[in-house]
PDB file of C-alpha atoms in Angstrom:
ATOM      1  CA  MET V   1       0.976 -53.684  -3.450  1.00 36.00           C
ATOM      2  CA  ALA V   2       1.056 -49.994  -2.485  1.00 40.00           C
ATOM      3  CA  THR V   3       3.065 -47.523  -4.504  1.00 40.00           C
ATOM      4  CA  GLU V   4       3.670 -43.810  -4.162  1.00 41.00           C
ATOM      5  CA  VAL V   5       3.524 -41.143  -6.858  1.00 40.00           C
ATOM      6  CA  ASN V   6       4.784 -37.638  -6.001  1.00 41.00           C
ATOM      7  CA  GLY V   7       4.647 -38.638  -2.351  1.00 40.00           C
ATOM      8  CA  GLU V   8       0.955 -39.555  -2.432  1.00 43.00           C
ATOM      9  CA  GLN V   9      -0.167 -43.015  -1.466  1.00 38.00           C
ATOM     10  CA  ARG V  10      -1.531 -44.947  -4.425  1.00 40.00           C
ATOM     11  CA  LEU V  11      -3.669 -48.114  -4.366  1.00 38.00           C
ATOM     12  CA  GLY V  12      -2.962 -49.326  -0.861  1.00 35.00           C
ATOM     13  CA  GLU V  13      -1.571 -48.222   2.438  1.00 34.00           C
ATOM     14  CA  GLY V  14       1.666 -46.262   2.654  1.00 35.00           C
ATOM     15  CA  VAL V  15       3.410 -43.575   4.612  1.00 36.00           C
ATOM     16  CA  ASP V  16       1.857 -40.158   5.007  1.00 42.00           C
ATOM     17  CA  ASP V  17       2.872 -37.386   2.658  1.00 47.00           C
ATOM     18  CA  PRO V  18       4.750 -34.719   4.685  1.00 44.00           C
ATOM     19  CA  GLY V  19       3.412 -31.228   4.281  1.00 48.00           C
ATOM     20  CA  TRP V  20      -0.191 -32.303   3.678  1.00 69.00           C
ATOM     21  CA  GLU V  21      -1.100 -33.263   7.223  1.00 69.00           C
ATOM     22  CA  VAL V  22      -3.567 -31.135   9.188  1.00 70.00           C
ATOM     23  CA  ASP V  23      -2.088 -28.862  11.845  1.00 65.00           C
ATOM     24  CA  PRO V  24      -4.036 -29.674  15.048  1.00 65.00           C
ATOM     25  CA  ASP V  25      -3.371 -26.159  16.384  1.00 63.00           C
ATOM     26  CA  ASP V  26      -4.914 -24.531  13.315  1.00 69.00           C
ATOM     27  CA  GLU V  27      -8.608 -24.691  14.221  1.00 75.00           C
ATOM     28  CA  SER V  28      -9.882 -22.691  11.249  1.00 75.00           C
ATOM     29  CA  GLY V  29      -7.754 -24.676   8.818  1.00 75.00           C
ATOM     30  CA  ALA V  30      -8.812 -27.983  10.348  1.00 82.00           C
ATOM     31  CA  ALA V  31     -12.456 -26.921  10.014  1.00 87.00           C
ATOM     32  CA  VAL V  32     -12.016 -26.259   6.293  1.00 86.00           C
ATOM     33  CA  VAL V  33     -10.367 -29.636   5.713  1.00 87.00           C
ATOM     34  CA  ALA V  34     -13.075 -31.386   7.753  1.00 89.00           C
ATOM     35  CA  THR V  35     -15.808 -29.715   5.679  1.00 91.00           C
ATOM     36  CA  VAL V  36     -14.157 -30.732   2.410  1.00 91.00           C
ATOM     37  CA  GLY V  37     -13.746 -34.288   3.665  1.00 92.00           C
ATOM     38  CA  ARG V  38     -17.364 -34.482   4.756  1.00 93.00           C
ATOM     39  CA  GLN V  39     -18.576 -33.298   1.359  1.00 93.00           C
ATOM     40  CA  LEU V  40     -16.415 -35.890  -0.361  1.00 95.00           C
ATOM     41  CA  ARG V  41     -17.745 -38.685   1.840  1.00 94.00           C
ATOM     42  CA  LEU V  42     -21.390 -37.678   1.328  1.00 94.00           C
ATOM     43  CA  ARG V  43     -20.973 -37.550  -2.449  1.00 94.00           C
ATOM     44  CA  ARG V  44     -19.133 -40.881  -2.499  1.00 94.00           C
ATOM     45  CA  GLU V  45     -21.821 -42.569  -0.435  1.00 94.00           C
ATOM     46  CA  ALA V  46     -24.565 -41.009  -2.570  1.00 94.00           C
ATOM     47  CA  ALA V  47     -22.869 -42.552  -5.601  1.00 94.00           C
ATOM     48  CA  GLY V  48     -22.989 -45.946  -3.894  1.00 95.00           C
ATOM     49  CA  LEU V  49     -19.212 -46.349  -3.817  1.00 94.00           C
ATOM     50  CA  ARG V  50     -17.151 -47.947  -1.075  1.00 94.00           C
ATOM     51  CA  ALA V  51     -13.904 -46.202  -0.121  1.00 94.00           C
ATOM     52  CA  ALA V  52     -11.802 -48.900  -1.812  1.00 93.00           C
ATOM     53  CA  GLU V  53     -13.850 -48.667  -5.020  1.00 94.00           C
ATOM     54  CA  PHE V  54     -13.649 -44.907  -5.056  1.00 95.00           C
ATOM     55  CA  GLY V  55      -9.908 -45.054  -4.389  1.00 94.00           C
ATOM     56  CA  ARG V  56      -9.384 -47.346  -7.377  1.00 93.00           C
ATOM     57  CA  LEU V  57     -11.367 -44.971  -9.595  1.00 94.00           C
ATOM     58  CA  ILE V  58      -9.178 -41.985  -8.758  1.00 94.00           C
ATOM     59  CA  GLY V  59      -5.902 -43.880  -8.300  1.00 93.00           C
ATOM     60  CA  TYR V  60      -5.427 -43.618  -4.530  1.00 92.00           C
ATOM     61  CA  GLY V  61      -5.495 -46.127  -1.686  1.00 90.00           C
ATOM     62  CA  ASP V  62      -8.539 -46.504   0.558  1.00 90.00           C
ATOM     63  CA  ASP V  63      -6.461 -45.536   3.609  1.00 91.00           C
ATOM     64  CA  LEU V  64      -5.836 -42.105   2.107  1.00 91.00           C
ATOM     65  CA  VAL V  65      -9.496 -41.805   1.115  1.00 94.00           C
ATOM     66  CA  TYR V  66     -10.545 -42.440   4.719  1.00 93.00           C
ATOM     67  CA  LYS V  67      -8.037 -39.908   6.053  1.00 92.00           C
ATOM     68  CA  VAL V  68      -9.163 -37.199   3.639  1.00 92.00           C
ATOM     69  CA  GLU V  69     -12.834 -37.815   4.391  1.00 94.00           C
ATOM     70  CA  ALA V  70     -12.143 -37.771   8.132  1.00 92.00           C
ATOM     71  CA  GLY V  71     -10.438 -34.388   7.843  1.00 89.00           C
ATOM     72  CA  LYS V  72      -7.054 -35.803   8.838  1.00 86.00           C
ATOM     73  CA  ARG V  73      -5.289 -35.121   5.522  1.00 87.00           C
ATOM     74  CA  ILE V  74      -5.301 -32.157   3.179  1.00 85.00           C
ATOM     75  CA  PRO V  75      -6.218 -33.416  -0.315  1.00 89.00           C
ATOM     76  CA  ARG V  76      -3.938 -32.415  -3.154  1.00 85.00           C
ATOM     77  CA  PRO V  77      -5.470 -30.387  -6.029  1.00 85.00           C
ATOM     78  CA  GLU V  78      -5.237 -33.371  -8.385  1.00 90.00           C
ATOM     79  CA  TYR V  79      -7.088 -35.513  -5.836  1.00 92.00           C
ATOM     80  CA  LEU V  80     -10.009 -33.092  -5.905  1.00 93.00           C
ATOM     81  CA  ASP V  81      -9.948 -32.884  -9.711  1.00 93.00           C
ATOM     82  CA  LYS V  82     -10.139 -36.676 -10.038  1.00 94.00           C
ATOM     83  CA  ALA V  83     -12.805 -36.937  -7.340  1.00 95.00           C
ATOM     84  CA  ASP V  84     -14.889 -34.296  -9.102  1.00 93.00           C
ATOM     85  CA  LYS V  85     -14.749 -36.241 -12.364  1.00 93.00           C
ATOM     86  CA  ALA V  86     -15.345 -39.661 -10.761  1.00 94.00           C
ATOM     87  CA  LEU V  87     -18.370 -38.420  -8.795  1.00 94.00           C
ATOM     88  CA  GLY V  88     -19.786 -36.276 -11.596  1.00 93.00           C
ATOM     89  CA  ALA V  89     -19.767 -33.190  -9.379  1.00 92.00           C
ATOM     90  CA  GLY V  90     -19.650 -30.782 -12.303  1.00 92.00           C
ATOM     91  CA  GLY V  91     -16.808 -28.719 -10.874  1.00 93.00           C
ATOM     92  CA  LEU V  92     -18.237 -28.286  -7.366  1.00 92.00           C
ATOM     93  CA  ILE V  93     -15.545 -30.435  -5.762  1.00 93.00           C
ATOM     94  CA  ALA V  94     -12.754 -28.976  -7.889  1.00 91.00           C
ATOM     95  CA  ALA V  95     -13.888 -25.508  -6.810  1.00 91.00           C
ATOM     96  CA  MET V  96     -12.744 -26.317  -3.261  1.00 89.00           C
ATOM     97  CA  LYS V  97      -9.095 -26.342  -4.368  1.00 85.00           C
ATOM     98  CA  LYS V  98      -8.589 -22.665  -3.539  1.00 79.00           C
ATOM     99  CA  ASP V  99      -9.718 -23.060   0.085  1.00 79.00           C
ATOM    100  CA  VAL V 100      -7.672 -26.224   0.500  1.00 79.00           C
ATOM    101  CA  GLN V 101      -4.574 -24.625  -1.012  1.00 71.00           C
ATOM    102  CA  GLU V 102      -4.719 -21.725   1.458  1.00 68.00           C
ATOM    103  CA  VAL V 103      -5.115 -24.105   4.401  1.00 70.00           C
ATOM    104  CA  ARG V 104      -1.999 -25.984   3.368  1.00 65.00           C
ATOM    105  CA  TYR V 105       0.160 -22.987   4.214  1.00 58.00           C
ATOM    106  CA  PRO V 106       1.104 -22.430   7.892  1.00 56.00           C
ATOM    107  CA  LYS V 107      -1.445 -20.383   9.843  1.00 61.00           C
ATOM    108  CA  ARG V 108       0.938 -17.519  10.595  1.00 57.00           C
ATOM    109  CA  VAL V 109       1.871 -17.202   6.913  1.00 54.00           C
ATOM    110  CA  ARG V 110      -1.805 -17.164   5.881  1.00 63.00           C
ATOM    111  CA  GLU V 111      -2.596 -14.446   8.397  1.00 66.00           C
ATOM    112  CA  LEU V 112       0.346 -12.356   7.220  1.00 65.00           C
ATOM    113  CA  ALA V 113      -0.580 -12.839   3.558  1.00 67.00           C
ATOM    114  CA  GLN V 114      -4.167 -11.781   4.300  1.00 77.00           C
ATOM    115  CA  LEU V 115      -2.957  -8.555   5.899  1.00 82.00           C
ATOM    116  CA  GLU V 116      -0.591  -7.846   3.013  1.00 84.00           C
ATOM    117  CA  ALA V 117      -3.381  -8.513   0.523  1.00 83.00           C
ATOM    118  CA  LYS V 118      -5.562  -5.836   2.145  1.00 88.00           C
ATOM    119  CA  ALA V 119      -2.910  -3.189   2.796  1.00 91.00           C
ATOM    120  CA  ILE V 120      -2.696  -0.084   0.627  1.00 94.00           C
ATOM    121  CA  GLU V 121       0.706   0.783   2.058  1.00 95.00           C
ATOM    122  CA  ILE V 122       3.463  -1.453   3.407  1.00 94.00           C
ATOM    123  CA  GLY V 123       6.715  -0.246   4.939  1.00 96.00           C
ATOM    124  CA  VAL V 124       9.402  -2.646   6.132  1.00 95.00           C
ATOM    125  CA  TYR V 125      12.905  -2.400   7.564  1.00 97.00           C
ATOM    126  CA  VAL V 126      14.923  -5.637   7.663  1.00 94.00           C
ATOM    127  CA  GLY V 127      18.361  -6.036   9.187  1.00 93.00           C
ATOM    128  CA  LEU V 128      19.176  -9.749   9.100  1.00 92.00           C
ATOM    129  CA  SER V 129      17.900 -11.154   5.795  1.00 93.00           C
ATOM    130  CA  ILE V 130      16.191 -10.223   2.545  1.00 96.00           C
ATOM    131  CA  HIS V 131      12.506  -9.579   3.247  1.00 95.00           C
ATOM    132  CA  GLY V 132      10.213 -12.481   2.322  1.00 93.00           C
ATOM    133  CA  LEU V 133       8.309 -10.443  -0.284  1.00 94.00           C
ATOM    134  CA  LEU V 134      11.588  -9.769  -2.087  1.00 97.00           C
ATOM    135  CA  GLN V 135      13.084 -13.265  -2.047  1.00 96.00           C
ATOM    136  CA  THR V 136      13.526 -15.566  -5.019  1.00 97.00           C
ATOM    137  CA  PRO V 137      12.409 -19.212  -4.565  1.00 96.00           C
ATOM    138  CA  GLU V 138      16.043 -20.358  -4.552  1.00 97.00           C
ATOM    139  CA  HIS V 139      17.035 -17.818  -1.921  1.00 97.00           C
ATOM    140  CA  ALA V 140      14.059 -18.723   0.271  1.00 95.00           C
ATOM    141  CA  ARG V 141      14.829 -22.450   0.016  1.00 95.00           C
ATOM    142  CA  ALA V 142      18.462 -21.858   0.970  1.00 95.00           C
ATOM    143  CA  LEU V 143      17.358 -19.959   4.085  1.00 94.00           C
ATOM    144  CA  PHE V 144      14.991 -22.751   5.140  1.00 91.00           C
ATOM    145  CA  GLU V 145      17.669 -25.385   4.502  1.00 91.00           C
ATOM    146  CA  VAL V 146      20.151 -23.753   6.919  1.00 90.00           C
ATOM    147  CA  SER V 147      17.587 -23.173   9.680  1.00 83.00           C
ATOM    148  CA  GLN V 148      18.605 -26.412  11.458  1.00 73.00           C
ATOM    149  CA  SER V 149      15.020 -27.672  11.242  1.00 75.00           C
ATOM    150  CA  ALA V 150      14.307 -31.223  10.114  1.00 75.00           C
ATOM    151  CA  TYR V 151      12.407 -30.238   6.970  1.00 78.00           C
ATOM    152  CA  SER V 152      11.632 -32.899   4.392  1.00 80.00           C
ATOM    153  CA  GLU V 153      11.609 -31.986   0.693  1.00 84.00           C
ATOM    154  CA  GLU V 154       7.824 -31.712   0.898  1.00 78.00           C
ATOM    155  CA  ASP V 155       8.097 -29.398   3.889  1.00 79.00           C
ATOM    156  CA  LEU V 156      10.549 -27.205   1.992  1.00 87.00           C
ATOM    157  CA  ASP V 157       8.290 -27.107  -1.061  1.00 87.00           C
ATOM    158  CA  ARG V 158       5.385 -26.098   1.135  1.00 81.00           C
ATOM    159  CA  LEU V 159       7.279 -23.333   2.923  1.00 86.00           C
ATOM    160  CA  VAL V 160       8.792 -21.916  -0.256  1.00 90.00           C
ATOM    161  CA  ALA V 161       5.424 -22.002  -2.042  1.00 87.00           C
ATOM    162  CA  ALA V 162       3.791 -20.167   0.854  1.00 84.00           C
ATOM    163  CA  ARG V 163       6.448 -17.467   0.803  1.00 89.00           C
ATOM    164  CA  MET V 164       6.259 -17.055  -2.976  1.00 91.00           C
ATOM    165  CA  ALA V 165       2.450 -16.854  -2.869  1.00 86.00           C
ATOM    166  CA  ARG V 166       2.746 -13.672  -0.811  1.00 86.00           C
ATOM    167  CA  ALA V 167       4.472 -11.974  -3.755  1.00 89.00           C
ATOM    168  CA  ALA V 168       1.048 -11.674  -5.372  1.00 87.00           C
ATOM    169  CA  VAL V 169       0.904  -8.320  -3.558  1.00 89.00           C
ATOM    170  CA  PHE V 170       3.033  -6.887  -6.381  1.00 91.00           C
ATOM    171  CA  GLU V 171       0.351  -7.768  -8.937  1.00 87.00           C
ATOM    172  CA  ARG V 172      -2.640  -6.324  -7.113  1.00 87.00           C
ATOM    173  CA  SER V 173      -4.854  -3.715  -8.690  1.00 87.00           C
ATOM    174  CA  PRO V 174      -4.873  -1.015  -7.525  1.00 87.00           C
ATOM    175  CA  THR V 175      -1.259  -1.479  -6.567  1.00 88.00           C
ATOM    176  CA  PRO V 176      -0.270  -0.757  -2.951  1.00 94.00           C
ATOM    177  CA  ALA V 177       2.631   1.537  -2.071  1.00 96.00           C
ATOM    178  CA  LEU V 178       5.536  -0.654  -0.974  1.00 96.00           C
ATOM    179  CA  SER V 179       8.753   0.517   0.650  1.00 97.00           C
ATOM    180  CA  PHE V 180      11.653  -1.602   1.875  1.00 98.00           C
ATOM    181  CA  VAL V 181      14.863  -0.706   3.694  1.00 98.00           C
ATOM    182  CA  GLN V 182      17.488  -3.454   3.660  1.00 97.00           C
ATOM    183  CA  GLU V 183      20.738  -3.454   5.604  1.00 97.00           C
ATOM    184  CA  GLU V 184      23.801  -3.599   3.369  1.00 97.00           C
ATOM    185  CA  VAL V 185      24.934  -6.870   4.963  1.00 95.00           C
ATOM    186  CA  THR V 186      21.775  -8.661   3.810  1.00 96.00           C
ATOM    187  CA  LEU V 187      22.727  -7.874   0.219  1.00 97.00           C
ATOM    188  CA  ARG V 188      26.355  -8.948   0.603  1.00 96.00           C
ATOM    189  CA  ARG V 189      25.633 -12.305   2.252  1.00 95.00           C
ATOM    190  CA  ARG V 190      25.845 -14.972  -0.465  1.00 95.00           C
ATOM    191  CA  VAL V 191      22.914 -17.109   0.628  1.00 95.00           C
ATOM    192  CA  GLY V 192      22.714 -20.274  -1.487  1.00 95.00           C
ATOM    193  CA  GLY V 193      26.004 -19.634  -3.266  1.00 95.00           C
ATOM    194  CA  THR V 194      27.160 -17.110  -5.853  1.00 95.00           C
ATOM    195  CA  MET V 195      24.630 -17.965  -8.578  1.00 96.00           C
ATOM    196  CA  VAL V 196      21.614 -17.835  -6.235  1.00 97.00           C
ATOM    197  CA  TRP V 197      23.006 -14.631  -4.706  1.00 96.00           C
ATOM    198  CA  ARG V 198      23.379 -12.974  -8.105  1.00 96.00           C
ATOM    199  CA  GLN V 199      19.864 -14.018  -9.123  1.00 97.00           C
ATOM    200  CA  GLN V 200      18.561 -12.516  -5.890  1.00 97.00           C
ATOM    201  CA  LEU V 201      20.280  -9.193  -6.540  1.00 97.00           C
ATOM    202  CA  GLU V 202      18.980  -9.138 -10.120  1.00 97.00           C
ATOM    203  CA  HIS V 203      15.480  -9.781  -8.784  1.00 97.00           C
ATOM    204  CA  LEU V 204      15.837  -6.872  -6.372  1.00 97.00           C
ATOM    205  CA  LEU V 205      16.779  -4.596  -9.272  1.00 97.00           C
ATOM    206  CA  GLU V 206      13.671  -5.683 -11.186  1.00 97.00           C
ATOM    207  CA  VAL V 207      11.341  -5.175  -8.224  1.00 96.00           C
ATOM    208  CA  ALA V 208      12.911  -1.848  -7.301  1.00 95.00           C
ATOM    209  CA  GLN V 209      12.030  -0.439 -10.715  1.00 94.00           C
ATOM    210  CA  LEU V 210       8.297  -1.013 -10.244  1.00 95.00           C
ATOM    211  CA  ARG V 211       6.460   2.296  -9.965  1.00 93.00           C
ATOM    212  CA  ASN V 212       4.863   1.438  -6.630  1.00 95.00           C
ATOM    213  CA  VAL V 213       8.055   0.152  -4.971  1.00 97.00           C
ATOM    214  CA  ALA V 214      10.772   2.092  -3.135  1.00 97.00           C
ATOM    215  CA  LEU V 215      13.807  -0.016  -2.200  1.00 98.00           C
ATOM    216  CA  GLN V 216      16.526   1.550  -0.061  1.00 98.00           C
ATOM    217  CA  VAL V 217      19.812   0.273   1.316  1.00 98.00           C
ATOM    218  CA  MET V 218      21.100   1.153   4.770  1.00 97.00           C
ATOM    219  CA  PRO V 219      24.916   1.353   4.538  1.00 96.00           C
ATOM    220  CA  THR V 220      26.814  -0.469   7.274  1.00 94.00           C
ATOM    221  CA  ASP V 221      28.844   2.661   8.005  1.00 93.00           C
ATOM    222  CA  SER V 222      25.737   4.824   8.484  1.00 90.00           C
ATOM    223  CA  GLY V 223      25.994   4.727  12.270  1.00 89.00           C
ATOM    224  CA  ALA V 224      23.282   4.048  14.842  1.00 94.00           C
ATOM    225  CA  HIS V 225      19.615   4.131  13.798  1.00 94.00           C
ATOM    226  CA  PRO V 226      16.217   3.022  15.261  1.00 92.00           C
ATOM    227  CA  GLY V 227      16.273  -0.301  13.409  1.00 93.00           C
ATOM    228  CA  LEU V 228      19.198  -1.767  15.305  1.00 92.00           C
ATOM    229  CA  SER V 229      16.809  -3.369  17.786  1.00 88.00           C
ATOM    230  CA  GLY V 230      15.135  -5.429  15.054  1.00 90.00           C
ATOM    231  CA  LYS V 231      12.765  -5.648  12.118  1.00 92.00           C
ATOM    232  CA  ILE V 232      10.003  -3.043  11.732  1.00 94.00           C
ATOM    233  CA  GLU V 233       6.772  -3.471   9.748  1.00 92.00           C
ATOM    234  CA  VAL V 234       3.921  -0.995   9.260  1.00 94.00           C
ATOM    235  CA  LEU V 235       0.828  -1.846   7.193  1.00 93.00           C
ATOM    236  CA  LYS V 236      -1.921   0.678   6.442  1.00 94.00           C
ATOM    237  CA  PHE V 237      -5.418  -0.100   5.176  1.00 93.00           C
ATOM    238  CA  GLU V 238      -8.066   1.642   3.100  1.00 93.00           C
ATOM    239  CA  ASP V 239     -10.365   2.288   6.079  1.00 92.00           C
ATOM    240  CA  GLY V 240      -7.651   4.330   7.797  1.00 92.00           C
ATOM    241  CA  SER V 241      -6.611   1.601  10.224  1.00 91.00           C
ATOM    242  CA  ALA V 242      -3.090   0.258  10.508  1.00 92.00           C
ATOM    243  CA  VAL V 243      -1.068  -2.458  12.172  1.00 90.00           C
ATOM    244  CA  GLY V 244       2.613  -2.519  13.015  1.00 90.00           C
ATOM    245  CA  ARG V 245       5.217  -4.721  14.607  1.00 89.00           C
ATOM    246  CA  SER V 246       8.818  -4.424  15.689  1.00 91.00           C
ATOM    247  CA  ASP V 247      11.190  -6.979  17.184  1.00 87.00           C
ATOM    248  CA  GLY V 248      12.433  -4.301  19.562  1.00 82.00           C
ATOM    249  CA  ALA V 249       9.146  -2.801  20.750  1.00 87.00           C
ATOM    250  CA  PHE V 250       5.958  -3.880  22.529  1.00 85.00           C
ATOM    251  CA  ASN V 251       7.268  -7.432  23.094  1.00 77.00           C
ATOM    252  CA  GLY V 252       7.429  -7.968  19.341  1.00 80.00           C
ATOM    253  CA  ARG V 253       3.654  -8.303  19.112  1.00 81.00           C
ATOM    254  CA  PRO V 254       1.494  -6.755  16.363  1.00 82.00           C
ATOM    255  CA  THR V 255      -0.155  -3.524  17.509  1.00 89.00           C
ATOM    256  CA  SER V 256      -2.906  -1.253  16.242  1.00 88.00           C
ATOM    257  CA  ASP V 257      -2.693   1.162  19.176  1.00 90.00           C
ATOM    258  CA  PRO V 258      -2.382   4.727  17.714  1.00 92.00           C
ATOM    259  CA  LYS V 259       0.350   5.802  20.150  1.00 94.00           C
ATOM    260  CA  GLN V 260       2.443   2.711  19.526  1.00 93.00           C
ATOM    261  CA  LEU V 261       1.932   2.989  15.763  1.00 94.00           C
ATOM    262  CA  ARG V 262       3.173   6.572  15.828  1.00 95.00           C
ATOM    263  CA  ILE V 263       6.373   5.381  17.511  1.00 95.00           C
ATOM    264  CA  LEU V 264       6.912   2.705  14.859  1.00 95.00           C
ATOM    265  CA  GLU V 265       6.152   5.130  12.034  1.00 96.00           C
ATOM    266  CA  LEU V 266       8.611   7.669  13.458  1.00 96.00           C
ATOM    267  CA  ARG V 267      11.301   5.003  13.730  1.00 96.00           C
ATOM    268  CA  TYR V 268      10.679   3.841  10.171  1.00 96.00           C
ATOM    269  CA  SER V 269      10.706   7.399   8.809  1.00 96.00           C
ATOM    270  CA  THR V 270      14.020   8.037  10.559  1.00 97.00           C
ATOM    271  CA  ILE V 271      15.477   4.855   9.079  1.00 97.00           C
ATOM    272  CA  ARG V 272      14.393   5.842   5.570  1.00 97.00           C
ATOM    273  CA  ALA V 273      15.928   9.280   6.015  1.00 97.00           C
ATOM    274  CA  GLN V 274      19.286   7.747   7.005  1.00 96.00           C
ATOM    275  CA  ALA V 275      19.337   5.150   4.216  1.00 97.00           C
ATOM    276  CA  LEU V 276      20.529   5.641   0.653  1.00 98.00           C
ATOM    277  CA  THR V 277      17.897   7.092  -1.660  1.00 98.00           C
ATOM    278  CA  PRO V 278      16.124   4.644  -4.009  1.00 97.00           C
ATOM    279  CA  ARG V 279      18.296   5.857  -6.914  1.00 97.00           C
ATOM    280  CA  GLU V 280      21.493   5.497  -4.878  1.00 98.00           C
ATOM    281  CA  SER V 281      20.345   2.069  -3.692  1.00 98.00           C
ATOM    282  CA  LEU V 282      19.857   0.824  -7.251  1.00 97.00           C
ATOM    283  CA  ALA V 283      23.359   1.992  -8.111  1.00 97.00           C
ATOM    284  CA  PHE V 284      24.704   0.251  -5.014  1.00 97.00           C
ATOM    285  CA  ILE V 285      23.108  -3.090  -5.960  1.00 97.00           C
ATOM    286  CA  GLU V 286      24.367  -2.767  -9.533  1.00 96.00           C
ATOM    287  CA  GLN V 287      27.848  -2.151  -8.125  1.00 95.00           C
ATOM    288  CA  LEU V 288      27.613  -5.317  -6.023  1.00 94.00           C
ATOM    289  CA  LEU V 289      26.682  -7.315  -9.094  1.00 93.00           C
ATOM    290  CA  GLY V 290      29.625  -5.831 -10.949  1.00 91.00           C
ATOM    291  CA  GLU V 291      32.061  -6.967  -8.262  1.00 84.00           C
ATOM    292  CA  THR V 292      31.629 -10.656  -9.141  1.00 71.00           C
TER     293      THR V 292
END
């Protein structure tokens, strides 16, 4: 009889594990999963094992084995570890975990994370919520839960993990220059309840004290400014190129056009000039924490 452990099908047929299916619109991701599956099938067949036999060796049902080998399912890291050991691959199969892990995240998130990983300077203004790079896991989960989307627990885990993975930008060496301007209302909104909200503010204080980070708060009573039409992002790279995006400019699409980038940079500079200084912003967040 089939059972499930951590959502994965074990020893028989069962329901699919949400969050590990292949996105048909993600051609590059689907190609990676197909390549991994093909390598697994070739090694299994070379070892003279049928799918059912192989499944019993690693503790999974043959239906899942077929789906993974056909490139229809993204194998979990533990699946690859067990397959590596069962097939005597000497770490070659387990080494594919990094590629598979990246594919598991939504395509748009991967593309954004890749840009952030290459940038030497990132500047962001956010008016509606805490920026993803600054969120705690609990805060991020609370935002996904109220989005009115039918996310399963696995979907939520996947989305939160993808967002948290982007925070690796803070640990890069050399460290990039990071600046954030947050609207006051995003700090006052108690997303996830008081405890989650307090933890989020405490996290902001920790991040803001990093030497390569400048965090500023835009007071609600500051009057009109260029960010009122939406979020602004500007990323600069070592080769001198840059990319920017704004909800209120150029149809919200990313741009690398020099003239359009200058407009976004001017808007962002104006926003920073109108916001509280980093020192004043730290004091403001500490004051918010003290009000509870």
